[in-house]
PDB file of C-alpha atoms in Angstrom:
ATOM      1  CA  MET Z   1      39.163 -11.629  83.124  1.00  0.00           C
ATOM      2  CA  ALA Z   2      41.902 -13.833  84.508  1.00  0.00           C
ATOM      3  CA  THR Z   3      43.172 -16.585  82.280  1.00  0.00           C
ATOM      4  CA  ILE Z   4      44.266 -20.007  83.426  1.00  0.00           C
ATOM      5  CA  SER Z   5      47.582 -21.226  82.082  1.00  0.00           C
ATOM      6  CA  PRO Z   6      47.457 -24.707  80.636  1.00  0.00           C
ATOM      7  CA  ILE Z   7      49.037 -27.419  82.738  1.00  0.00           C
ATOM      8  CA  SER Z   8      52.258 -28.619  81.132  1.00  0.00           C
ATOM      9  CA  GLU Z   9      52.392 -32.378  80.834  1.00  0.00           C
ATOM     10  CA  GLU Z  10      55.528 -34.402  81.389  1.00  0.00           C
ATOM     11  CA  PRO Z  11      57.000 -35.494  78.046  1.00  0.00           C
ATOM     12  CA  ARG Z  12      56.140 -39.026  76.967  1.00  0.00           C
ATOM     13  CA  PHE Z  13      59.428 -40.653  76.071  1.00  0.00           C
ATOM     14  CA  THR Z  14      59.411 -43.649  73.734  1.00  0.00           C
ATOM     15  CA  VAL Z  15      61.529 -46.707  73.022  1.00  0.00           C
ATOM     16  CA  SER Z  16      62.838 -44.946  69.921  1.00  0.00           C
ATOM     17  CA  ASP Z  17      64.113 -42.118  72.135  1.00  0.00           C
ATOM     18  CA  PHE Z  18      66.177 -44.558  74.181  1.00  0.00           C
ATOM     19  CA  ALA Z  19      67.320 -46.451  71.080  1.00  0.00           C
ATOM     20  CA  LEU Z  20      68.492 -43.194  69.495  1.00  0.00           C
ATOM     21  CA  THR Z  21      70.468 -42.382  72.641  1.00  0.00           C
ATOM     22  CA  VAL Z  22      72.194 -45.783  72.590  1.00  0.00           C
ATOM     23  CA  LEU Z  23      72.940 -45.697  68.863  1.00  0.00           C
ATOM     24  CA  ALA Z  24      74.319 -42.173  69.114  1.00  0.00           C
ATOM     25  CA  GLY Z  25      76.980 -43.492  71.491  1.00  0.00           C
ATOM     26  CA  PHE Z  26      78.035 -46.194  69.065  1.00  0.00           C
ATOM     27  CA  ALA Z  27      78.087 -43.611  66.279  1.00  0.00           C
ATOM     28  CA  GLY Z  28      80.459 -41.570  68.437  1.00  0.00           C
ATOM     29  CA  VAL Z  29      82.807 -44.564  68.768  1.00  0.00           C
ATOM     30  CA  LEU Z  30      82.688 -45.178  65.015  1.00  0.00           C
ATOM     31  CA  MET Z  31      83.458 -41.554  64.221  1.00  0.00           C
ATOM     32  CA  VAL Z  32      86.449 -41.574  66.558  1.00  0.00           C
ATOM     33  CA  ALA Z  33      87.732 -44.825  65.049  1.00  0.00           C
ATOM     34  CA  VAL Z  34      87.459 -43.491  61.497  1.00  0.00           C
ATOM     35  CA  ALA Z  35      88.949 -40.087  62.323  1.00  0.00           C
ATOM     36  CA  LEU Z  36      91.782 -41.156  64.636  1.00  0.00           C
ATOM     37  CA  GLY Z  37      92.303 -44.885  64.096  1.00  0.00           C
ATOM     38  CA  PRO Z  38      94.986 -44.674  61.398  1.00  0.00           C
ATOM     39  CA  PHE Z  39      96.939 -41.914  63.149  1.00  0.00           C
ATOM     40  CA  VAL Z  40      97.129 -42.660  66.893  1.00  0.00           C
ATOM     41  CA  ASP Z  41      98.369 -45.452  69.135  1.00  0.00           C
ATOM     42  CA  GLN Z  42      96.085 -48.006  70.777  1.00  0.00           C
ATOM     43  CA  ALA Z  43      95.975 -46.226  74.145  1.00  0.00           C
ATOM     44  CA  THR Z  44      94.969 -42.891  72.618  1.00  0.00           C
ATOM     45  CA  LEU Z  45      92.341 -44.597  70.487  1.00  0.00           C
ATOM     46  CA  LEU Z  46      90.903 -46.421  73.509  1.00  0.00           C
ATOM     47  CA  ILE Z  47      90.555 -43.258  75.598  1.00  0.00           C
ATOM     48  CA  SER Z  48      89.217 -41.253  72.656  1.00  0.00           C
ATOM     49  CA  SER Z  49      86.652 -43.964  71.908  1.00  0.00           C
ATOM     50  CA  LEU Z  50      85.367 -43.855  75.485  1.00  0.00           C
ATOM     51  CA  PHE Z  51      84.881 -40.105  75.347  1.00  0.00           C
ATOM     52  CA  GLY Z  52      83.368 -40.434  71.872  1.00  0.00           C
ATOM     53  CA  GLN Z  53      80.848 -42.991  73.118  1.00  0.00           C
ATOM     54  CA  TYR Z  54      79.688 -40.964  76.097  1.00  0.00           C
ATOM     55  CA  ALA Z  55      79.628 -37.734  74.107  1.00  0.00           C
ATOM     56  CA  GLY Z  56      77.440 -39.510  71.568  1.00  0.00           C
ATOM     57  CA  HIS Z  57      75.046 -40.756  74.247  1.00  0.00           C
ATOM     58  CA  LEU Z  58      74.764 -37.284  75.744  1.00  0.00           C
ATOM     59  CA  LEU Z  59      74.237 -35.617  72.365  1.00  0.00           C
ATOM     60  CA  GLY Z  60      71.597 -38.197  71.551  1.00  0.00           C
ATOM     61  CA  MET Z  61      69.789 -37.472  74.813  1.00  0.00           C
ATOM     62  CA  TRP Z  62      70.103 -33.729  74.225  1.00  0.00           C
ATOM     63  CA  PHE Z  63      68.448 -34.163  70.827  1.00  0.00           C
ATOM     64  CA  VAL Z  64      65.653 -36.284  72.344  1.00  0.00           C
ATOM     65  CA  LEU Z  65      65.045 -33.787  75.137  1.00  0.00           C
ATOM     66  CA  ARG Z  66      65.014 -30.852  72.757  1.00  0.00           C
ATOM     67  CA  ARG Z  67      62.552 -32.656  70.496  1.00  0.00           C
ATOM     68  CA  ARG Z  68      60.312 -33.369  73.491  1.00  0.00           C
ATOM     69  CA  GLY Z  69      60.564 -29.831  74.826  1.00  0.00           C
ATOM     70  CA  SER Z  70      62.239 -31.081  77.994  1.00  0.00           C
ATOM     71  CA  SER Z  71      65.581 -30.880  79.791  1.00  0.00           C
ATOM     72  CA  PHE Z  72      68.134 -32.997  81.627  1.00  0.00           C
ATOM     73  CA  GLY Z  73      66.586 -31.764  84.845  1.00  0.00           C
ATOM     74  CA  ALA Z  74      63.363 -33.547  83.911  1.00  0.00           C
ATOM     75  CA  LEU Z  75      65.369 -36.798  83.876  1.00  0.00           C
ATOM     76  CA  GLY Z  76      66.566 -36.158  87.416  1.00  0.00           C
ATOM     77  CA  LEU Z  77      69.953 -34.553  86.769  1.00  0.00           C
ATOM     78  CA  ASP Z  78      70.155 -32.671  90.047  1.00  0.00           C
ATOM     79  CA  ILE Z  79      73.359 -32.861  92.100  1.00  0.00           C
ATOM     80  CA  GLU Z  80      73.810 -31.391  95.571  1.00  0.00           C
ATOM     81  CA  PRO Z  81      77.156 -30.895  97.390  1.00  0.00           C
ATOM     82  CA  SER Z  82      76.114 -33.333 100.112  1.00  0.00           C
ATOM     83  CA  ASP Z  83      75.797 -36.107  97.512  1.00  0.00           C
ATOM     84  CA  GLY Z  84      79.591 -36.392  97.386  1.00  0.00           C
ATOM     85  CA  ILE Z  85      79.721 -38.472 100.563  1.00  0.00           C
ATOM     86  CA  TYR Z  86      78.017 -41.298  98.670  1.00  0.00           C
ATOM     87  CA  LEU Z  87      81.219 -41.822  96.697  1.00  0.00           C
ATOM     88  CA  PHE Z  88      82.315 -43.928  99.681  1.00  0.00           C
ATOM     89  CA  ALA Z  89      79.090 -45.931  99.478  1.00  0.00           C
ATOM     90  CA  GLY Z  90      80.043 -46.807  95.926  1.00  0.00           C
ATOM     91  CA  VAL Z  91      83.495 -47.892  97.046  1.00  0.00           C
ATOM     92  CA  ALA Z  92      81.924 -50.114  99.703  1.00  0.00           C
ATOM     93  CA  LEU Z  93      79.450 -51.505  97.174  1.00  0.00           C
ATOM     94  CA  GLN Z  94      82.292 -52.566  94.883  1.00  0.00           C
ATOM     95  CA  PHE Z  95      83.973 -54.544  97.655  1.00  0.00           C
ATOM     96  CA  VAL Z  96      80.673 -56.125  98.748  1.00  0.00           C
ATOM     97  CA  ILE Z  97      79.924 -57.232  95.170  1.00  0.00           C
ATOM     98  CA  VAL Z  98      83.422 -58.662  94.718  1.00  0.00           C
ATOM     99  CA  LEU Z  99      83.267 -60.587  97.986  1.00  0.00           C
ATOM    100  CA  ALA Z 100      79.769 -61.880  97.262  1.00  0.00           C
ATOM    101  CA  PHE Z 101      80.686 -63.148  93.802  1.00  0.00           C
ATOM    102  CA  THR Z 102      84.157 -64.508  94.546  1.00  0.00           C
ATOM    103  CA  PRO Z 103      82.748 -68.042  95.126  1.00  0.00           C
ATOM    104  CA  VAL Z 104      80.936 -67.846  91.794  1.00  0.00           C
ATOM    105  CA  ALA Z 105      84.094 -66.679  90.027  1.00  0.00           C
ATOM    106  CA  GLU Z 106      86.067 -69.546  91.553  1.00  0.00           C
ATOM    107  CA  TRP Z 107      83.353 -72.050  90.660  1.00  0.00           C
ATOM    108  CA  ILE Z 108      83.331 -71.097  86.958  1.00  0.00           C
ATOM    109  CA  GLY Z 109      87.099 -70.666  86.864  1.00  0.00           C
ATOM    110  CA  ALA Z 110      87.071 -66.972  85.946  1.00  0.00           C
ATOM    111  CA  GLU Z 111      90.694 -65.860  86.030  1.00  0.00           C
ATOM    112  CA  GLU Z 112      90.286 -62.430  84.482  1.00  0.00           C
ATOM    113  CA  SER Z 113      87.697 -59.879  83.516  1.00  0.00           C
ATOM    114  CA  SER Z 114      85.596 -60.790  80.501  1.00  0.00           C
ATOM    115  CA  GLN Z 115      85.313 -57.223  79.209  1.00  0.00           C
ATOM    116  CA  THR Z 116      87.664 -56.208  76.410  1.00  0.00           C
ATOM    117  CA  LEU Z 117      88.172 -52.775  77.976  1.00  0.00           C
ATOM    118  CA  ALA Z 118      89.183 -54.292  81.307  1.00  0.00           C
ATOM    119  CA  GLU Z 119      91.693 -56.531  79.534  1.00  0.00           C
ATOM    120  CA  GLN Z 120      93.322 -53.503  77.897  1.00  0.00           C
ATOM    121  CA  ILE Z 121      93.462 -51.203  80.927  1.00  0.00           C
ATOM    122  CA  PRO Z 122      96.467 -52.829  82.706  1.00  0.00           C
ATOM    123  CA  ASP Z 123      98.600 -52.216  79.613  1.00  0.00           C
ATOM    124  CA  LEU Z 124      97.981 -48.461  79.519  1.00  0.00           C
ATOM    125  CA  GLU Z 125     101.040 -46.423  80.409  1.00  0.00           C
ATOM    126  CA  GLY Z 126     101.625 -42.736  81.054  1.00  0.00           C
ATOM    127  CA  ALA Z 127     100.139 -40.523  83.739  1.00  0.00           C
ATOM    128  CA  ALA Z 128      98.103 -38.443  81.287  1.00  0.00           C
ATOM    129  CA  VAL Z 129      96.528 -41.502  79.644  1.00  0.00           C
ATOM    130  CA  GLN Z 130      95.730 -43.078  82.998  1.00  0.00           C
ATOM    131  CA  ALA Z 131      94.245 -39.841  84.343  1.00  0.00           C
ATOM    132  CA  LEU Z 132      91.985 -39.496  81.294  1.00  0.00           C
ATOM    133  CA  LEU Z 133      90.892 -43.102  81.703  1.00  0.00           C
ATOM    134  CA  VAL Z 134      89.968 -42.544  85.360  1.00  0.00           C
ATOM    135  CA  LEU Z 135      88.108 -39.357  84.381  1.00  0.00           C
ATOM    136  CA  SER Z 136      86.072 -41.147  81.722  1.00  0.00           C
ATOM    137  CA  VAL Z 137      85.270 -44.263  83.777  1.00  0.00           C
ATOM    138  CA  ALA Z 138      84.741 -42.658  87.191  1.00  0.00           C
ATOM    139  CA  LEU Z 139      83.042 -39.394  86.162  1.00  0.00           C
ATOM    140  CA  VAL Z 140      81.795 -39.232  82.587  1.00  0.00           C
ATOM    141  CA  ALA Z 141      80.447 -42.802  82.511  1.00  0.00           C
ATOM    142  CA  PRO Z 142      78.459 -42.558  85.778  1.00  0.00           C
ATOM    143  CA  VAL Z 143      76.822 -39.277  84.794  1.00  0.00           C
ATOM    144  CA  THR Z 144      75.949 -40.508  81.310  1.00  0.00           C
ATOM    145  CA  GLU Z 145      74.743 -43.969  82.322  1.00  0.00           C
ATOM    146  CA  GLU Z 146      72.666 -42.710  85.232  1.00  0.00           C
ATOM    147  CA  ILE Z 147      70.832 -40.272  82.980  1.00  0.00           C
ATOM    148  CA  MET Z 148      70.262 -43.089  80.483  1.00  0.00           C
ATOM    149  CA  PHE Z 149      69.347 -45.970  82.782  1.00  0.00           C
ATOM    150  CA  ARG Z 150      67.886 -44.285  85.864  1.00  0.00           C
ATOM    151  CA  GLY Z 151      66.589 -41.156  84.145  1.00  0.00           C
ATOM    152  CA  LEU Z 152      65.380 -41.817  80.611  1.00  0.00           C
ATOM    153  CA  LEU Z 153      64.755 -45.577  80.465  1.00  0.00           C
ATOM    154  CA  PRO Z 154      62.429 -45.843  83.514  1.00  0.00           C
ATOM    155  CA  LYS Z 155      60.311 -43.075  82.016  1.00  0.00           C
ATOM    156  CA  VAL Z 156      60.122 -45.003  78.753  1.00  0.00           C
ATOM    157  CA  LEU Z 157      59.204 -48.249  80.537  1.00  0.00           C
ATOM    158  CA  GLY Z 158      56.779 -46.468  82.849  1.00  0.00           C
ATOM    159  CA  ARG Z 159      54.310 -46.240  79.972  1.00  0.00           C
ATOM    160  CA  TRP Z 160      53.668 -49.999  80.295  1.00  0.00           C
ATOM    161  CA  MET Z 161      54.537 -50.945  83.865  1.00  0.00           C
ATOM    162  CA  GLY Z 162      54.661 -49.666  87.433  1.00  0.00           C
ATOM    163  CA  GLU Z 163      57.472 -47.458  88.615  1.00  0.00           C
ATOM    164  CA  GLY Z 164      59.187 -50.100  90.757  1.00  0.00           C
ATOM    165  CA  PHE Z 165      59.137 -52.667  87.975  1.00  0.00           C
ATOM    166  CA  SER Z 166      60.390 -50.112  85.438  1.00  0.00           C
ATOM    167  CA  PHE Z 167      63.509 -49.481  87.536  1.00  0.00           C
ATOM    168  CA  THR Z 168      64.023 -53.237  87.892  1.00  0.00           C
ATOM    169  CA  VAL Z 169      63.827 -53.790  84.140  1.00  0.00           C
ATOM    170  CA  ALA Z 170      66.118 -50.782  83.612  1.00  0.00           C
ATOM    171  CA  ALA Z 171      68.661 -52.424  85.929  1.00  0.00           C
ATOM    172  CA  LEU Z 172      68.520 -55.580  83.812  1.00  0.00           C
ATOM    173  CA  VAL Z 173      68.981 -53.608  80.590  1.00  0.00           C
ATOM    174  CA  PHE Z 174      71.887 -51.774  82.252  1.00  0.00           C
ATOM    175  CA  ALA Z 175      73.541 -55.108  83.055  1.00  0.00           C
ATOM    176  CA  PHE Z 176      73.098 -56.570  79.574  1.00  0.00           C
ATOM    177  CA  PHE Z 177      74.229 -53.286  78.001  1.00  0.00           C
ATOM    178  CA  HIS Z 178      77.706 -53.995  79.342  1.00  0.00           C
ATOM    179  CA  LEU Z 179      77.867 -57.262  77.418  1.00  0.00           C
ATOM    180  CA  LEU Z 180      78.582 -55.085  74.391  1.00  0.00           C
ATOM    181  CA  GLY Z 181      82.168 -54.828  75.655  1.00  0.00           C
ATOM    182  CA  VAL Z 182      82.579 -58.583  76.065  1.00  0.00           C
ATOM    183  CA  SER Z 183      84.460 -60.828  73.668  1.00  0.00           C
ATOM    184  CA  GLY Z 184      82.521 -63.753  72.236  1.00  0.00           C
ATOM    185  CA  GLU Z 185      84.567 -66.452  73.931  1.00  0.00           C
ATOM    186  CA  ASN Z 186      83.802 -64.928  77.337  1.00  0.00           C
ATOM    187  CA  LEU Z 187      80.056 -64.576  76.835  1.00  0.00           C
ATOM    188  CA  ALA Z 188      79.078 -67.520  79.049  1.00  0.00           C
ATOM    189  CA  GLN Z 189      81.333 -66.284  81.863  1.00  0.00           C
ATOM    190  CA  SER Z 190      79.804 -62.823  81.622  1.00  0.00           C
ATOM    191  CA  LEU Z 191      76.255 -64.155  81.763  1.00  0.00           C
ATOM    192  CA  MET Z 192      77.062 -65.964  85.010  1.00  0.00           C
ATOM    193  CA  LEU Z 193      79.229 -63.292  86.619  1.00  0.00           C
ATOM    194  CA  LEU Z 194      79.139 -59.824  85.064  1.00  0.00           C
ATOM    195  CA  VAL Z 195      75.399 -59.590  84.379  1.00  0.00           C
ATOM    196  CA  PRO Z 196      74.245 -60.617  87.897  1.00  0.00           C
ATOM    197  CA  GLN Z 197      76.787 -58.241  89.470  1.00  0.00           C
ATOM    198  CA  LEU Z 198      75.710 -55.256  87.411  1.00  0.00           C
ATOM    199  CA  PHE Z 199      72.035 -56.127  87.817  1.00  0.00           C
ATOM    200  CA  LEU Z 200      72.416 -55.869  91.594  1.00  0.00           C
ATOM    201  CA  VAL Z 201      74.340 -52.615  91.233  1.00  0.00           C
ATOM    202  CA  GLY Z 202      71.582 -51.317  88.949  1.00  0.00           C
ATOM    203  CA  LEU Z 203      68.955 -52.213  91.545  1.00  0.00           C
ATOM    204  CA  VAL Z 204      70.834 -50.233  94.213  1.00  0.00           C
ATOM    205  CA  LEU Z 205      71.235 -47.237  91.917  1.00  0.00           C
ATOM    206  CA  GLY Z 206      67.615 -47.422  90.817  1.00  0.00           C
ATOM    207  CA  TRP Z 207      66.415 -47.621  94.407  1.00  0.00           C
ATOM    208  CA  GLN Z 208      68.328 -44.447  95.232  1.00  0.00           C
ATOM    209  CA  ALA Z 209      67.100 -42.620  92.140  1.00  0.00           C
ATOM    210  CA  ARG Z 210      63.497 -43.608  92.814  1.00  0.00           C
ATOM    211  CA  ARG Z 211      63.701 -42.804  96.517  1.00  0.00           C
ATOM    212  CA  ARG Z 212      65.238 -39.365  96.058  1.00  0.00           C
ATOM    213  CA  ARG Z 213      63.565 -38.374  92.783  1.00  0.00           C
ATOM    214  CA  ARG Z 214      66.896 -37.216  91.403  1.00  0.00           C
ATOM    215  CA  LEU Z 215      70.177 -38.756  90.231  1.00  0.00           C
ATOM    216  CA  GLY Z 216      72.843 -37.037  92.343  1.00  0.00           C
ATOM    217  CA  VAL Z 217      73.263 -39.802  94.922  1.00  0.00           C
ATOM    218  CA  ALA Z 218      73.145 -42.581  92.314  1.00  0.00           C
ATOM    219  CA  ILE Z 219      75.815 -40.804  90.246  1.00  0.00           C
ATOM    220  CA  PHE Z 220      78.237 -40.667  93.169  1.00  0.00           C
ATOM    221  CA  ILE Z 221      77.597 -44.284  94.178  1.00  0.00           C
ATOM    222  CA  HIS Z 222      78.203 -45.317  90.563  1.00  0.00           C
ATOM    223  CA  SER Z 223      81.335 -43.160  90.481  1.00  0.00           C
ATOM    224  CA  GLY Z 224      82.793 -44.745  93.618  1.00  0.00           C
ATOM    225  CA  PHE Z 225      81.988 -48.225  92.309  1.00  0.00           C
ATOM    226  CA  ASN Z 226      83.760 -47.541  89.001  1.00  0.00           C
ATOM    227  CA  LEU Z 227      86.654 -45.730  90.651  1.00  0.00           C
ATOM    228  CA  VAL Z 228      87.693 -48.767  92.685  1.00  0.00           C
ATOM    229  CA  ALA Z 229      87.478 -50.999  89.629  1.00  0.00           C
ATOM    230  CA  VAL Z 230      89.517 -48.783  87.320  1.00  0.00           C
ATOM    231  CA  LEU Z 231      92.223 -48.078  89.921  1.00  0.00           C
ATOM    232  CA  ALA Z 232      92.484 -51.779  90.698  1.00  0.00           C
ATOM    233  CA  LEU Z 233      92.826 -52.623  87.002  1.00  0.00           C
ATOM    234  CA  LEU Z 234      95.479 -49.943  86.522  1.00  0.00           C
ATOM    235  CA  PHE Z 235      97.639 -50.590  89.572  1.00  0.00           C
ATOM    236  CA  ALA Z 236      96.667 -54.004  90.957  1.00  0.00           C
ATOM    237  CA  PRO Z 237      95.117 -55.970  88.074  1.00  0.00           C
ATOM    238  CA  ASP Z 238      95.122 -59.239  90.016  1.00  0.00           C
ATOM    239  CA  THR Z 239      93.079 -57.815  92.908  1.00  0.00           C
ATOM    240  CA  PHE Z 240      89.616 -58.452  91.492  1.00  0.00           C
ATOM    241  CA  THR Z 241      90.384 -61.541  89.429  1.00  0.00           C
TER     242      THR Z 241
END
C-alpha cells in the first residue's frame, strides 16, 4: 500500500527569532571590542567591528534557521549570474535619492552625514583598510541586511499582516535600524533625512524581493547603493554632503 508523505509546512518565524538575529550582531561587535580594543588602532577596530557585527547577525540567523529546521534558501537567498546587472540600478538609486533629498538637506542645514561610521570613513588610510571597508559595506552588509529585512522580517510580520504591508513595515524597521549608528546630537537630522531616505530604499528593495520571490536582485541593488556611498566618503567626502 502506497504511503503519502506528510506535507512540510513553512517554518513559522517569530519576533524573538528576529530579535535574536539583531542582538547577535551587537554581541559580535562587543566581542570584537573586548578582544581587540586594547591592542589595535582605531581603523582596525572599526573594520573588525563591522565584520563582527555582520558575522554575528549571520550566526544568529543560522541558529534560528537550524532551530526551525529551515535554511537560508527558505528566506530567499538565491542569486543568479544575471542579477549582477542590477548593481548599476543601485548606483542609479543612490544618485536619485541624493538629488531628491538635497533640498531637504539644505533646508535643515545638514552639512555632513549624521552616522558615526560615515564620519570616521574619510579618515581611514591605507589600501588594505579601505579595501576591507568597501568589502564589508558593499558586499557583506547587503547580503546580511537583505536576508534580515527582506527575508526573515517579512515572514515574521506576515503572521499578523498582509504580504505587501509586511514588506512596508520591514522597510521602516530597516530605516530606523540605521539610527543605531547615529550620535545623539544628530538624531533630529537623521529622523528628517536618513530615515526617509532609507525607508524609500527599503521599499524598492522589498518590492524587488516580493516580486521575484528571492533576494538576488535586491542584494545587488543594495550593493550598488552602498558602493557609491562608501567610495564617495573615502575619496570625495564632500560629494554627498
